[in-house]
Tab-separated table of C-alpha atoms in Angstrom:
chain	number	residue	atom	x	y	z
A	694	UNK	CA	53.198	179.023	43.338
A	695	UNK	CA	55.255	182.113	42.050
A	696	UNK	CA	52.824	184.121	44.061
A	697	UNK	CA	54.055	182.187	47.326
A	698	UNK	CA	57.095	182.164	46.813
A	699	UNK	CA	57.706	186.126	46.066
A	700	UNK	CA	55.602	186.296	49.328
A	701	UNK	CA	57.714	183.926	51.211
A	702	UNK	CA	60.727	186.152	50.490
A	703	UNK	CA	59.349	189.560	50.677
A	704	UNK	CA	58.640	188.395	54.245
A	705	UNK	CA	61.841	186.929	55.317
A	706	UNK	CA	63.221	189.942	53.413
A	707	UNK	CA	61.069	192.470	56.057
A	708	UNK	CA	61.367	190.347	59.127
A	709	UNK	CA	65.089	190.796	58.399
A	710	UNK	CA	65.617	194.546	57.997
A	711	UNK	CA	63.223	194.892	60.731
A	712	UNK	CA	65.765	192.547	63.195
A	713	UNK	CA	68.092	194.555	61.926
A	714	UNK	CA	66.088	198.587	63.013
A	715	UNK	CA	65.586	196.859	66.193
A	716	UNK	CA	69.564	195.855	66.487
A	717	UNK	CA	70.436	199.261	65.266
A	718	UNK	CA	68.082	201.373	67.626
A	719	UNK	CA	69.519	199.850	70.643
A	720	UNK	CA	72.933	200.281	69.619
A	721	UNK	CA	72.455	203.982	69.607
A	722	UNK	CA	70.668	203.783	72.647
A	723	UNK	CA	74.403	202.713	73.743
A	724	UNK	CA	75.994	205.635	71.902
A	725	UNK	CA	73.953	207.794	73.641
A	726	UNK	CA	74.932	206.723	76.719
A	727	UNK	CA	78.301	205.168	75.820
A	728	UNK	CA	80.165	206.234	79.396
A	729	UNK	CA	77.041	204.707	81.527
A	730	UNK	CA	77.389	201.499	79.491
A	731	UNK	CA	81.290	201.045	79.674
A	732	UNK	CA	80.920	201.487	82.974
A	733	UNK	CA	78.194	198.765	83.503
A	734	UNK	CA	80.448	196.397	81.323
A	735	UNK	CA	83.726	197.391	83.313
A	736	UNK	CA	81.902	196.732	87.165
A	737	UNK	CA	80.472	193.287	85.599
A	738	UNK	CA	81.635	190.243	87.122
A	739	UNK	CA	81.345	188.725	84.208
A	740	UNK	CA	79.074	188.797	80.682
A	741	UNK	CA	75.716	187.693	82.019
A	742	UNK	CA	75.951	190.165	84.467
A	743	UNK	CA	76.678	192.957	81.984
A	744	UNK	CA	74.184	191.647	79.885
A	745	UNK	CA	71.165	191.565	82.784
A	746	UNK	CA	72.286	195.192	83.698
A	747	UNK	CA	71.870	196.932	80.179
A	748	UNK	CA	68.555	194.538	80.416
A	749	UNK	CA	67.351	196.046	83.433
A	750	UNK	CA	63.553	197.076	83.375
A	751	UNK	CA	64.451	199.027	86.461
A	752	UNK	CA	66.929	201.250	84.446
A	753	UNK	CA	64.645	203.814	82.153
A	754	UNK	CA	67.742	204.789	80.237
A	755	UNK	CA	68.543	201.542	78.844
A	756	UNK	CA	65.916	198.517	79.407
A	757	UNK	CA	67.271	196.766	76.258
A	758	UNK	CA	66.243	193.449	74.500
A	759	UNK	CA	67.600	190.583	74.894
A	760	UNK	CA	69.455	190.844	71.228
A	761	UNK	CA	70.248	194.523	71.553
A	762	UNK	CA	72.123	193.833	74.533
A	763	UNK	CA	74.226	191.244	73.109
A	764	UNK	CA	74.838	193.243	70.073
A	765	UNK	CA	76.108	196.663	72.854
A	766	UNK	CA	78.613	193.620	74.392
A	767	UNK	CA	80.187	192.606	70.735
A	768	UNK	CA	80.891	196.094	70.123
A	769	UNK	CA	84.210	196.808	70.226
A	770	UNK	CA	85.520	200.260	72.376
A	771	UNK	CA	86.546	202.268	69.142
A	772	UNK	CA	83.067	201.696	67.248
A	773	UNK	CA	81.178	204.327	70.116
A	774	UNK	CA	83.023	207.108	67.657
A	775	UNK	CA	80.447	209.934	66.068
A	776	UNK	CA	81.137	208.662	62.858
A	777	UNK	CA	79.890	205.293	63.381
A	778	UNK	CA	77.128	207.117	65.430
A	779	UNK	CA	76.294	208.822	61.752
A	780	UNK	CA	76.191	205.543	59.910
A	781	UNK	CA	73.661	204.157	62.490
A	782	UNK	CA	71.355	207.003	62.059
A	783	UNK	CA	71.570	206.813	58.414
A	784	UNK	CA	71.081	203.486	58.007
């Protein structure tokens, strides 16, 4: 039982930092190409179509999931600085 449940949680524990790499890759993706994405997000209609663009297979530069596009769209303008740039690479 302890065996299983140590097991359990290692895995959950994984499957979360491992969300989290994928999360973190495409968000510098973003700061890599921070001016091509603000101005995807500034000639969207709306957030769906934002979303779809940074999405795009079409677009070799980008071609993000599903939740590393949403996480590029709750990003806020002053968080595509260097520094935050630095923490994402460390971490």
């Amino acid at each position: 039982f302890r065996f299983t449940t140590i097991r359990n949680k290692c895995a959950f524990q994984l499957d979360k930092v491992e969300n989290r790499a994928h999360i973190v890759k495409g968000l510098l993706i973003a700061l890599e190409y921070a001016d091509e994405v603000i101005e995807i997000v500034r000639n969207a209609p709306d957030m769906a179509a934002a979303r779809a663009a940074l999405m795009d297979e079409e677009n070799s530069k980008f071609c993000l999931s599903s939740a590393q596009a949403d996480a590029v769209l709750k990003l806020q303008l002053g968080q595509l600085t260097r520094l935050n740039g630095n923490k994402l690479t460390d971490e």
